[in-house]
Coordinates of C-alpha atoms in Angstrom, one line a residue:
M49 CA 0.0 0.0 0.0
S50 CA 1.3 3.5 -0.9
G51 CA 2.2 5.6 2.1
A52 CA 1.0 8.9 0.5
I53 CA -2.3 8.9 -1.2
E54 CA -3.6 12.2 -2.5
W55 CA -6.9 13.6 -1.2
E56 CA -8.2 14.0 -4.8
L57 CA -8.3 10.2 -5.2
Y58 CA -10.6 9.9 -2.1
R59 CA -12.7 12.8 -3.4
S60 CA -13.4 11.0 -6.6
L61 CA -14.2 7.8 -4.6
L62 CA -16.8 9.8 -2.7
G63 CA -18.2 11.2 -5.9
V64 CA -18.7 7.7 -7.4
L65 CA -20.2 6.4 -4.1
R66 CA -22.7 9.2 -4.1
E67 CA -23.6 9.3 -7.8
G68 CA -23.2 5.6 -8.7
S69 CA -21.3 6.2 -11.9
L70 CA -18.1 7.8 -13.3
S71 CA -20.1 10.2 -15.4
G72 CA -22.3 11.3 -12.5
A73 CA -19.3 11.8 -10.2
A74 CA -17.6 13.8 -13.0
R75 CA -20.6 16.2 -13.3
A76 CA -20.8 16.6 -9.5
L77 CA -17.1 17.3 -9.1
G78 CA -16.7 19.4 -12.2
I79 CA -13.9 17.3 -13.7
A80 CA -13.7 15.0 -16.7
Q81 CA -15.0 11.5 -16.6
P82 CA -11.7 9.9 -17.6
T83 CA -10.1 11.8 -14.7
V84 CA -12.5 10.2 -12.2
G85 CA -11.8 6.8 -13.7
R86 CA -8.0 7.4 -13.4
H87 CA -8.4 8.5 -9.8
V88 CA -10.4 5.4 -8.8
A89 CA -8.0 3.1 -10.6
A90 CA -5.0 4.8 -8.9
L91 CA -6.7 4.5 -5.5
E92 CA -7.4 0.8 -6.1
A93 CA -3.8 0.3 -7.1
A94 CA -2.4 2.2 -4.1
L95 CA -4.6 0.3 -1.7
G96 CA -4.4 -3.1 -3.4
L97 CA -8.2 -3.4 -3.3
A98 CA -11.1 -3.5 -5.7
L99 CA -13.5 -0.7 -4.8
F100 CA -16.2 -1.2 -7.4
T101 CA -17.7 -3.9 -9.6
R102 CA -19.5 -3.0 -12.8
S103 CA -23.2 -3.8 -13.5
Q104 CA -25.8 -2.8 -16.0
T105 CA -27.1 -0.1 -13.5
G106 CA -23.7 1.4 -12.8
L107 CA -20.8 0.8 -10.4
I108 CA -21.5 -1.2 -7.3
P109 CA -19.2 -0.5 -4.3
T110 CA -17.4 -3.4 -2.7
E111 CA -17.4 -3.8 1.1
A112 CA -13.9 -2.2 1.1
A113 CA -15.3 0.9 -0.6
L114 CA -18.2 1.1 1.9
A115 CA -15.8 0.7 4.8
L116 CA -13.7 3.6 3.5
R117 CA -16.6 5.9 3.0
G118 CA -16.9 7.3 6.5
H119 CA -13.2 8.0 6.7
A120 CA -13.2 9.7 3.3
Q121 CA -16.2 11.9 4.4
A122 CA -14.2 12.9 7.5
M123 CA -11.3 13.9 5.2
E124 CA -13.7 15.9 3.1
S125 CA -15.1 17.7 6.1
T126 CA -11.5 18.5 7.3
A127 CA -10.5 19.8 3.8
A128 CA -13.5 22.0 3.7
A129 CA -12.8 23.3 7.2
L130 CA -9.2 24.1 6.2
E131 CA -10.5 26.1 3.2
R132 CA -12.9 28.0 5.4
V133 CA -10.3 28.9 8.0
A134 CA -7.7 29.9 5.4
A135 CA -10.3 32.1 3.6
S136 CA -11.2 33.9 6.9
Y137 CA -7.8 35.5 7.5
G138 CA -7.4 39.1 6.8
D139 CA -8.8 42.4 8.1
G140 CA -12.4 42.4 9.4
V141 CA -15.1 39.7 9.2
R142 CA -14.6 37.6 6.1
G143 CA -14.5 34.1 4.8
V144 CA -16.9 31.2 4.9
V145 CA -19.0 30.1 7.8
R146 CA -21.0 26.9 7.6
V147 CA -24.2 26.9 9.7
T148 CA -26.4 23.8 10.3
A149 CA -30.0 23.9 11.5
S150 CA -33.2 22.0 11.1
E151 CA -35.2 22.5 7.8
V152 CA -37.9 24.6 9.4
I153 CA -35.5 26.9 11.4
G154 CA -33.4 27.2 8.2
V155 CA -36.4 28.2 6.1
E156 CA -38.5 30.2 8.5
V157 CA -35.9 31.9 10.8
L158 CA -32.4 32.0 9.4
P159 CA -33.0 33.9 6.1
A160 CA -33.4 37.2 8.0
V161 CA -30.3 36.5 10.1
V162 CA -28.2 35.7 7.0
A163 CA -29.5 38.7 5.1
S164 CA -28.6 41.0 8.1
L165 CA -25.1 39.4 8.5
H166 CA -24.3 39.8 4.8
T167 CA -25.4 43.5 4.9
R168 CA -23.2 44.2 7.9
H169 CA -20.3 42.0 6.7
P170 CA -20.3 41.8 2.9
D171 CA -17.1 39.7 2.8
L172 CA -18.8 37.0 4.9
K173 CA -20.0 34.0 3.0
V174 CA -22.6 31.8 4.7
E175 CA -23.3 28.2 3.8
L176 CA -26.5 26.7 5.2
V177 CA -26.8 22.9 5.9
L178 CA -30.5 22.2 6.6
S179 CA -31.2 18.8 8.0
N180 CA -32.9 17.2 11.0
S181 CA -29.8 15.0 11.4
V182 CA -27.1 16.3 13.7
Q183 CA -23.9 17.5 12.0
D184 CA -20.7 16.7 13.7
L185 CA -19.0 19.9 14.9
L186 CA -16.0 18.0 16.2
Q187 CA -15.4 16.6 12.7
R188 CA -16.0 20.2 11.3
E189 CA -19.0 19.2 9.2
A190 CA -20.2 22.7 10.2
D191 CA -18.9 25.7 12.1
V192 CA -22.0 26.8 14.0
A193 CA -25.0 24.6 14.8
V194 CA -28.6 25.3 16.0
R195 CA -29.7 22.3 18.0
M196 CA -32.8 21.2 19.9
T197 CA -30.8 19.2 22.4
A198 CA -28.0 20.3 24.8
P199 CA -24.6 19.5 23.4
R200 CA -22.6 16.9 25.5
Q201 CA -19.1 17.3 24.1
D202 CA -16.7 19.3 26.3
Q203 CA -15.0 20.8 23.2
L204 CA -18.1 22.7 22.2
V205 CA -19.1 26.3 23.2
A206 CA -22.8 26.4 23.7
R207 CA -25.4 29.1 24.5
R208 CA -29.0 28.2 25.5
V209 CA -31.4 30.6 23.8
G210 CA -34.6 29.4 25.3
A211 CA -37.4 26.8 24.7
I212 CA -39.2 26.8 21.4
E213 CA -42.7 25.6 22.0
L214 CA -44.5 23.2 19.6
G215 CA -48.3 22.7 19.6
L216 CA -51.2 21.4 17.7
H217 CA -52.4 23.8 14.9
A218 CA -54.9 23.9 12.1
S219 CA -56.2 26.6 9.7
A220 CA -59.5 28.3 10.4
A221 CA -60.7 27.1 7.0
Y222 CA -60.0 23.4 8.0
L223 CA -61.8 23.9 11.3
Q224 CA -64.7 25.5 9.6
R225 CA -65.1 22.4 7.4
H226 CA -64.4 19.7 10.0
G227 CA -65.1 21.3 13.4
T228 CA -62.8 22.0 16.3
P229 CA -61.8 19.1 18.5
A230 CA -62.5 19.8 22.2
T231 CA -60.4 17.0 23.5
L232 CA -57.4 14.9 22.4
D233 CA -59.6 11.9 21.9
E234 CA -61.6 13.8 19.3
L235 CA -58.5 14.1 17.1
A236 CA -59.3 10.5 16.0
G237 CA -62.0 12.0 13.8
H238 CA -59.7 14.5 12.0
V239 CA -57.1 14.5 9.3
L240 CA -53.7 14.4 11.1
I241 CA -50.4 15.5 9.6
G242 CA -47.2 14.0 10.8
Y243 CA -44.1 11.9 10.2
D244 CA -43.6 8.9 8.1
R245 CA -40.5 7.8 10.0
P246 CA -40.5 9.8 13.2
P247 CA -37.1 11.3 14.4
P248 CA -36.0 10.5 17.9
F249 CA -37.6 13.5 19.6
A250 CA -41.0 12.6 17.9
R251 CA -40.7 9.0 19.0
A252 CA -40.4 10.1 22.6
A253 CA -43.5 12.3 22.2
L254 CA -45.5 9.4 20.7
R255 CA -45.0 7.5 23.9
R256 CA -47.1 10.2 25.6
W257 CA -49.6 10.7 22.8
P258 CA -50.0 7.3 21.1
W259 CA -53.0 8.6 19.1
F260 CA -50.4 10.5 17.0
G261 CA -48.7 7.3 15.9
R262 CA -48.0 6.6 12.3
E263 CA -51.0 4.4 11.8
H264 CA -53.3 7.4 12.7
I265 CA -51.5 9.9 10.4
A266 CA -53.4 10.5 7.1
L267 CA -50.8 12.9 5.6
R268 CA -47.2 11.8 6.2
T269 CA -43.9 13.5 5.5
D270 CA -40.5 13.6 7.2
S271 CA -40.0 17.2 6.2
D272 CA -41.0 19.7 8.9
V273 CA -41.3 22.4 6.2
A274 CA -43.8 20.3 4.3
Q275 CA -45.8 19.6 7.4
L276 CA -46.0 23.3 8.1
A277 CA -47.0 24.0 4.6
L278 CA -49.8 21.4 4.8
I279 CA -51.1 22.9 8.0
R280 CA -51.1 26.4 6.5
A281 CA -52.9 25.0 3.4
G282 CA -55.7 23.7 5.5
A283 CA -55.0 20.1 4.8
G284 CA -55.4 18.9 8.4
I285 CA -54.2 19.2 12.0
G286 CA -50.5 19.0 12.8
V287 CA -47.7 20.0 15.1
C288 CA -45.6 23.1 14.5
Q289 CA -43.8 25.8 16.3
A290 CA -46.2 28.2 18.0
A291 CA -44.1 31.2 17.1
L292 CA -44.3 30.3 13.4
A293 CA -48.0 29.6 13.6
R294 CA -48.6 33.1 15.0
R295 CA -47.0 34.6 11.9
T296 CA -49.6 33.1 9.7
P297 CA -53.1 34.7 9.7
G298 CA -55.8 32.1 10.1
L299 CA -53.8 29.4 12.0
V300 CA -55.4 28.4 15.2
R301 CA -53.7 26.8 18.3
L302 CA -55.6 23.7 19.5
L303 CA -55.8 22.2 23.0
P304 CA -52.7 24.2 24.3
E305 CA -53.1 22.9 27.9
A306 CA -53.4 19.3 26.8
F307 CA -50.6 19.3 24.2
T308 CA -47.4 21.3 24.4
L309 CA -43.8 20.3 23.5
P310 CA -41.1 22.8 24.6
F311 CA -37.7 22.1 23.0
E312 CA -34.6 23.6 24.6
T313 CA -32.7 25.3 21.8
W314 CA -28.9 25.9 21.7
V315 CA -26.4 27.6 19.5
T316 CA -23.1 25.7 19.5
M317 CA -19.6 25.8 17.9
H318 CA -16.2 24.2 18.4
E319 CA -14.2 25.9 21.1
D320 CA -11.3 26.4 18.7
L321 CA -13.5 28.8 16.7
R322 CA -14.4 31.2 19.6
D323 CA -11.8 33.7 18.5
S324 CA -12.7 33.5 14.8
P325 CA -14.4 36.8 13.8
R326 CA -16.6 35.1 11.1
C327 CA -17.8 32.4 13.6
R328 CA -18.2 34.8 16.5
V329 CA -20.4 37.3 14.7
T330 CA -22.5 34.5 13.3
F331 CA -22.8 32.8 16.6
D332 CA -23.9 36.0 18.3
A333 CA -26.4 36.8 15.6
L334 CA -28.0 33.4 15.9
V335 CA -28.2 33.6 19.7
E336 CA -30.0 37.0 19.4
A337 CA -32.4 36.0 16.6
L338 CA -33.3 32.6 18.1
G339 CA -33.7 34.0 21.6
A340 CA -36.2 36.5 20.2
H341 CA -37.9 33.6 18.3
A342 CA -38.2 31.5 21.4
V343 CA -40.0 34.1 23.3
A344 CA -42.1 35.4 20.4

């Protein structure tokens, strides 16, 4: 095995793993298809391993390729972090900051924060990673994160911004057509909006409210943004952030005393970034905006 394998070879490996073909990886990476092929062949030769087998549907990764995937992704995150740090040096707030948050926070709350940041710091570039999965700050998959759980790693700087409350909501138009439930038991006669595959926090809630289990959900989606859109469109009754519901005329909070889900919200970043101007101003802006959102 070669002692020095270039990162570009692993980058092409990841491209093929993600896209399933040399041509797809080439398009995604912005390089020529023969170059991707040479990179994969060079990596196989350096490792002494077969990484893909060919089929009619494309390239099938071997067990060796799948075992390498996580390590290559860690290399990718580190390379991206190096680029962000290098780009941030110079006078003033500049460079790239990568922010991760849930879909609904990213769509409904962060745009105003990002717009304000860019107005005040035009040399700052913001990358948004919107996902309900937790990005690893220790592996530098992101610089600053908005999380609905308290961070447990000692290497992270964290600020609690408050509790964001979730509740049951429906549009006035839906309630006019179907009536307003007076108890949780009456929800059984309504169109419920919820998850197809509930995330961990939702599974915990279902233990308290089994009537909101998957078998009772008529309209299912794992996207919080899609659920909010369905509620706003009058499709049924669903769970959403109370602060977001209050922004929408015609949305009605249902059974607030019987159903409430407060989620502690935190802004976090790696302690090594506390003195980075780009991360500091972004961190502070998120703390301020989300604190206001939590008490709205």
